[in-house]
Backbone as JSON Lines, residues from 0, in Angstrom:
{"i":0,"aa":"M","n":[35.04,-17.41,-58.77],"ca":[35.12,-18.76,-58.26],"c":[35.8,-19.66,-59.29]}
{"i":1,"aa":"C","n":[36.68,-20.5,-58.85],"ca":[37.44,-21.39,-59.73],"c":[36.58,-22.6,-60.11]}
{"i":2,"aa":"P","n":[36.54,-22.97,-61.4],"ca":[35.71,-24.13,-61.8],"c":[36.29,-25.43,-61.26]}
{"i":3,"aa":"K","n":[35.41,-26.37,-60.96],"ca":[35.83,-27.68,-60.5],"c":[36.38,-28.45,-61.69]}
{"i":4,"aa":"M","n":[37.6,-28.96,-61.55],"ca":[38.24,-29.73,-62.61],"c":[38.14,-31.21,-62.28]}
{"i":5,"aa":"V","n":[37.89,-32.04,-63.3],"ca":[37.72,-33.48,-63.09],"c":[38.7,-34.24,-63.98]}
{"i":6,"aa":"N","n":[39.41,-35.19,-63.37],"ca":[40.35,-36.02,-64.11],"c":[39.58,-37.03,-64.96]}
{"i":7,"aa":"I","n":[39.87,-37.04,-66.27],"ca":[39.19,-37.99,-67.17],"c":[40.14,-39.08,-67.64]}
{"i":8,"aa":"G","n":[41.31,-39.16,-66.99],"ca":[42.27,-40.21,-67.28],"c":[43.56,-39.7,-67.87]}
{"i":9,"aa":"F","n":[44.66,-40.33,-67.45],"ca":[46.0,-40.06,-67.97],"c":[46.41,-38.59,-67.83]}
{"i":10,"aa":"G","n":[46.01,-37.97,-66.73],"ca":[46.38,-36.59,-66.47],"c":[45.57,-35.56,-67.22]}
{"i":11,"aa":"N","n":[44.56,-35.97,-67.95],"ca":[43.69,-35.05,-68.68],"c":[42.54,-34.63,-67.77]}
{"i":12,"aa":"I","n":[42.21,-33.35,-67.79],"ca":[41.14,-32.84,-66.96],"c":[40.19,-31.96,-67.76]}
{"i":13,"aa":"V","n":[38.95,-31.88,-67.3],"ca":[37.96,-31.0,-67.92],"c":[37.26,-30.21,-66.82]}
{"i":14,"aa":"A","n":[36.74,-29.06,-67.19],"ca":[35.96,-28.26,-66.26],"c":[34.56,-28.88,-66.16]}
{"i":15,"aa":"S","n":[34.17,-29.27,-64.97],"ca":[32.91,-29.99,-64.8],"c":[31.69,-29.17,-65.22]}
{"i":16,"aa":"E","n":[31.78,-27.85,-65.08],"ca":[30.63,-27.01,-65.44],"c":[30.4,-26.95,-66.95]}
{"i":17,"aa":"R","n":[31.35,-27.38,-67.75],"ca":[31.23,-27.34,-69.21],"c":[30.67,-28.65,-69.77]}
{"i":18,"aa":"V","n":[30.57,-29.7,-68.95],"ca":[30.13,-31.02,-69.41],"c":[28.61,-31.11,-69.4]}
{"i":19,"aa":"I","n":[28.07,-31.56,-70.53],"ca":[26.63,-31.75,-70.65],"c":[26.26,-33.21,-70.37]}
{"i":20,"aa":"A","n":[27.06,-34.15,-70.93],"ca":[26.73,-35.56,-70.78],"c":[27.98,-36.43,-70.81]}
{"i":21,"aa":"V","n":[27.9,-37.57,-70.13],"ca":[28.91,-38.62,-70.2],"c":[28.15,-39.87,-70.6]}
{"i":22,"aa":"V","n":[28.49,-40.41,-71.79],"ca":[27.72,-41.53,-72.33],"c":[28.62,-42.68,-72.74]}
{"i":23,"aa":"S","n":[28.02,-43.84,-72.89],"ca":[28.72,-45.02,-73.36],"c":[28.96,-44.9,-74.87]}
{"i":24,"aa":"P","n":[30.09,-45.35,-75.37],"ca":[30.42,-45.17,-76.79],"c":[29.82,-46.21,-77.73]}
{"i":25,"aa":"N","n":[29.0,-47.12,-77.23],"ca":[28.56,-48.26,-78.02],"c":[27.4,-48.03,-78.97]}
{"i":26,"aa":"G","n":[26.56,-47.07,-78.7],"ca":[25.37,-46.86,-79.52],"c":[25.67,-46.24,-80.87]}
{"i":27,"aa":"A","n":[24.85,-46.55,-81.85],"ca":[25.01,-46.0,-83.2],"c":[24.92,-44.47,-83.23]}
{"i":28,"aa":"P","n":[24.0,-43.84,-82.48],"ca":[23.96,-42.37,-82.49],"c":[25.25,-41.74,-81.95]}
{"i":29,"aa":"I","n":[25.85,-42.37,-80.96],"ca":[27.09,-41.84,-80.4],"c":[28.24,-42.03,-81.4]}
{"i":30,"aa":"K","n":[28.24,-43.14,-82.11],"ca":[29.27,-43.35,-83.13],"c":[29.14,-42.32,-84.24]}
{"i":31,"aa":"R","n":[27.9,-41.98,-84.61],"ca":[27.68,-40.93,-85.62],"c":[28.16,-39.57,-85.1]}
{"i":32,"aa":"L","n":[27.83,-39.27,-83.86],"ca":[28.26,-38.02,-83.24],"c":[29.78,-37.91,-83.22]}
{"i":33,"aa":"R","n":[30.42,-39.02,-82.91],"ca":[31.88,-39.07,-82.88],"c":[32.48,-38.8,-84.26]}
{"i":34,"aa":"E","n":[31.92,-39.42,-85.29],"ca":[32.41,-39.22,-86.66],"c":[32.18,-37.79,-87.14]}
{"i":35,"aa":"E","n":[31.02,-37.23,-86.82],"ca":[30.73,-35.84,-87.19],"c":[31.71,-34.89,-86.51]}
{"i":36,"aa":"A","n":[31.98,-35.13,-85.23],"ca":[32.92,-34.28,-84.49],"c":[34.32,-34.38,-85.07]}
{"i":37,"aa":"K","n":[34.71,-35.57,-85.48],"ca":[36.03,-35.76,-86.08],"c":[36.13,-34.99,-87.4]}
{"i":38,"aa":"A","n":[35.1,-35.08,-88.22],"ca":[35.09,-34.39,-89.51],"c":[35.13,-32.88,-89.33]}
{"i":39,"aa":"E","n":[34.51,-32.37,-88.27],"ca":[34.44,-30.94,-88.01],"c":[35.55,-30.46,-87.07]}
{"i":40,"aa":"K","n":[36.5,-31.35,-86.75],"ca":[37.64,-31.03,-85.88],"c":[37.21,-30.58,-84.48]}
{"i":41,"aa":"R","n":[36.18,-31.24,-83.94],"ca":[35.7,-30.98,-82.58],"c":[35.94,-32.18,-81.67]}
{"i":42,"aa":"L","n":[36.67,-33.19,-82.17],"ca":[36.91,-34.42,-81.41],"c":[38.24,-34.31,-80.66]}
{"i":43,"aa":"I","n":[38.21,-34.62,-79.37],"ca":[39.41,-34.63,-78.54],"c":[39.59,-36.06,-78.03]}
{"i":44,"aa":"D","n":[40.69,-36.69,-78.42],"ca":[40.97,-38.07,-78.01],"c":[41.89,-38.06,-76.81]}
{"i":45,"aa":"A","n":[41.35,-38.38,-75.64],"ca":[42.12,-38.41,-74.4],"c":[42.32,-39.85,-73.91]}
{"i":46,"aa":"T","n":[42.32,-40.82,-74.84],"ca":[42.43,-42.22,-74.46],"c":[43.87,-42.72,-74.4]}
{"i":47,"aa":"H","n":[44.8,-42.0,-74.98],"ca":[46.21,-42.43,-75.05],"c":[46.33,-43.8,-75.7]}
{"i":48,"aa":"G","n":[45.56,-44.03,-76.74],"ca":[45.64,-45.27,-77.49],"c":[44.87,-46.43,-76.9]}
{"i":49,"aa":"R","n":[44.22,-46.22,-75.8],"ca":[43.44,-47.29,-75.17],"c":[42.03,-47.33,-75.76]}
{"i":50,"aa":"K","n":[41.28,-48.34,-75.38],"ca":[39.9,-48.47,-75.84],"c":[39.04,-47.35,-75.26]}
{"i":51,"aa":"T","n":[38.18,-46.78,-76.09],"ca":[37.26,-45.72,-75.64],"c":[36.16,-46.35,-74.8]}
{"i":52,"aa":"R","n":[36.01,-45.9,-73.56],"ca":[35.0,-46.44,-72.67],"c":[33.94,-45.42,-72.29]}
{"i":53,"aa":"A","n":[34.19,-44.13,-72.61],"ca":[33.21,-43.09,-72.33],"c":[33.39,-41.96,-73.32]}
{"i":54,"aa":"V","n":[32.27,-41.31,-73.65],"ca":[32.27,-40.15,-74.52],"c":[31.68,-39.0,-73.72]}
{"i":55,"aa":"I","n":[32.43,-37.9,-73.66],"ca":[32.02,-36.72,-72.91],"c":[31.61,-35.65,-73.91]}
{"i":56,"aa":"I","n":[30.42,-35.08,-73.72],"ca":[29.92,-34.03,-74.6],"c":[29.9,-32.73,-73.81]}
{"i":57,"aa":"T","n":[30.47,-31.67,-74.39],"ca":[30.56,-30.4,-73.69],"c":[29.58,-29.38,-74.26]}
{"i":58,"aa":"D","n":[29.42,-28.28,-73.54],"ca":[28.51,-27.22,-73.98],"c":[29.04,-26.46,-75.19]}
{"i":59,"aa":"S","n":[30.32,-26.61,-75.5],"ca":[30.9,-25.99,-76.69],"c":[30.8,-26.92,-77.9]}
{"i":60,"aa":"N","n":[30.08,-28.02,-77.73],"ca":[29.84,-29.02,-78.78],"c":[31.09,-29.83,-79.11]}
{"i":61,"aa":"H","n":[32.07,-29.85,-78.23],"ca":[33.23,-30.72,-78.4],"c":[32.88,-32.1,-77.87]}
{"i":62,"aa":"V","n":[33.51,-33.1,-78.46],"ca":[33.31,-34.48,-78.06],"c":[34.67,-35.0,-77.58]}
{"i":63,"aa":"I","n":[34.71,-35.48,-76.34],"ca":[35.96,-35.94,-75.74],"c":[35.85,-37.43,-75.48]}
{"i":64,"aa":"L","n":[36.87,-38.18,-75.94],"ca":[36.92,-39.62,-75.73],"c":[37.78,-39.91,-74.51]}
{"i":65,"aa":"S","n":[37.31,-40.82,-73.65],"ca":[38.05,-41.18,-72.44],"c":[38.14,-42.7,-72.33]}
{"i":66,"aa":"A","n":[39.24,-43.17,-71.74],"ca":[39.42,-44.61,-71.52],"c":[38.88,-45.04,-70.16]}
{"i":67,"aa":"I","n":[38.28,-44.12,-69.43],"ca":[37.68,-44.41,-68.12],"c":[36.19,-44.71,-68.32]}
{"i":68,"aa":"Q","n":[35.67,-45.7,-67.59],"ca":[34.26,-46.07,-67.69],"c":[33.36,-44.87,-67.38]}
{"i":69,"aa":"S","n":[32.23,-44.79,-68.08],"ca":[31.3,-43.68,-67.87],"c":[30.76,-43.65,-66.44]}
{"i":70,"aa":"E","n":[30.57,-44.81,-65.82],"ca":[30.09,-44.86,-64.44],"c":[31.12,-44.23,-63.48]}
{"i":71,"aa":"T","n":[32.39,-44.52,-63.72],"ca":[33.46,-43.96,-62.89],"c":[33.54,-42.45,-63.06]}
{"i":72,"aa":"L","n":[33.41,-42.0,-64.3],"ca":[33.44,-40.56,-64.56],"c":[32.26,-39.86,-63.9]}
{"i":73,"aa":"A","n":[31.09,-40.49,-63.95],"ca":[29.9,-39.89,-63.33],"c":[30.14,-39.71,-61.83]}
{"i":74,"aa":"Q","n":[30.78,-40.65,-61.19],"ca":[31.09,-40.52,-59.76],"c":[32.1,-39.42,-59.51]}
{"i":75,"aa":"R","n":[33.05,-39.25,-60.43],"ca":[34.05,-38.19,-60.27],"c":[33.43,-36.81,-60.41]}
{"i":76,"aa":"F","n":[32.43,-36.69,-61.26],"ca":[31.77,-35.41,-61.44],"c":[30.92,-35.05,-60.23]}
{"i":77,"aa":"D","n":[30.31,-36.03,-59.6],"ca":[29.48,-35.78,-58.42],"c":[29.7,-36.9,-57.4]}
{"i":78,"aa":"P","n":[30.73,-36.78,-56.56],"ca":[31.03,-37.85,-55.61],"c":[29.94,-38.08,-54.56]}
{"i":79,"aa":"D","n":[29.05,-37.12,-54.36],"ca":[27.97,-37.27,-53.38],"c":[26.75,-37.98,-53.94]}
{"i":80,"aa":"S","n":[26.75,-38.23,-55.26],"ca":[25.57,-38.83,-55.88],"c":[25.46,-40.31,-55.48]}
{"i":81,"aa":"K","n":[24.28,-40.81,-55.62],"ca":[24.0,-42.22,-55.33],"c":[23.87,-43.01,-56.63]}
{"i":82,"aa":"Y","n":[24.7,-42.63,-57.63],"ca":[24.63,-43.27,-58.94],"c":[24.97,-44.73,-58.83]}
{"i":83,"aa":"E","n":[24.12,-45.55,-59.43],"ca":[24.37,-46.99,-59.5],"c":[24.26,-47.43,-60.93]}
{"i":84,"aa":"K","n":[25.1,-48.39,-61.3],"ca":[25.07,-48.92,-62.65],"c":[23.75,-49.65,-62.87]}
{"i":85,"aa":"P","n":[23.07,-49.37,-64.01],"ca":[21.8,-50.06,-64.28],"c":[22.01,-51.55,-64.47]}
{"i":86,"aa":"T","n":[21.0,-52.32,-64.1],"ca":[21.09,-53.78,-64.22],"c":[20.53,-54.26,-65.52]}
């Protein structure tokens, strides 16, 4: 069976079955995770120079930066979900 591929912006795609989490880049723990991944050469920047709006964490421990909002990415991963942005 072919894995479901999801567009994360600017023609970049990831296999949805490999994604563990899609999180907002604003928290201090996520910033630390991003710096650690960069130091260990596990960081993939898919923003094309734009502001990072979502951080994708994979099962291979890679960290992917995306310029697409995390809420939008969550809908792309599961279009049938009833995900709503928290108030």
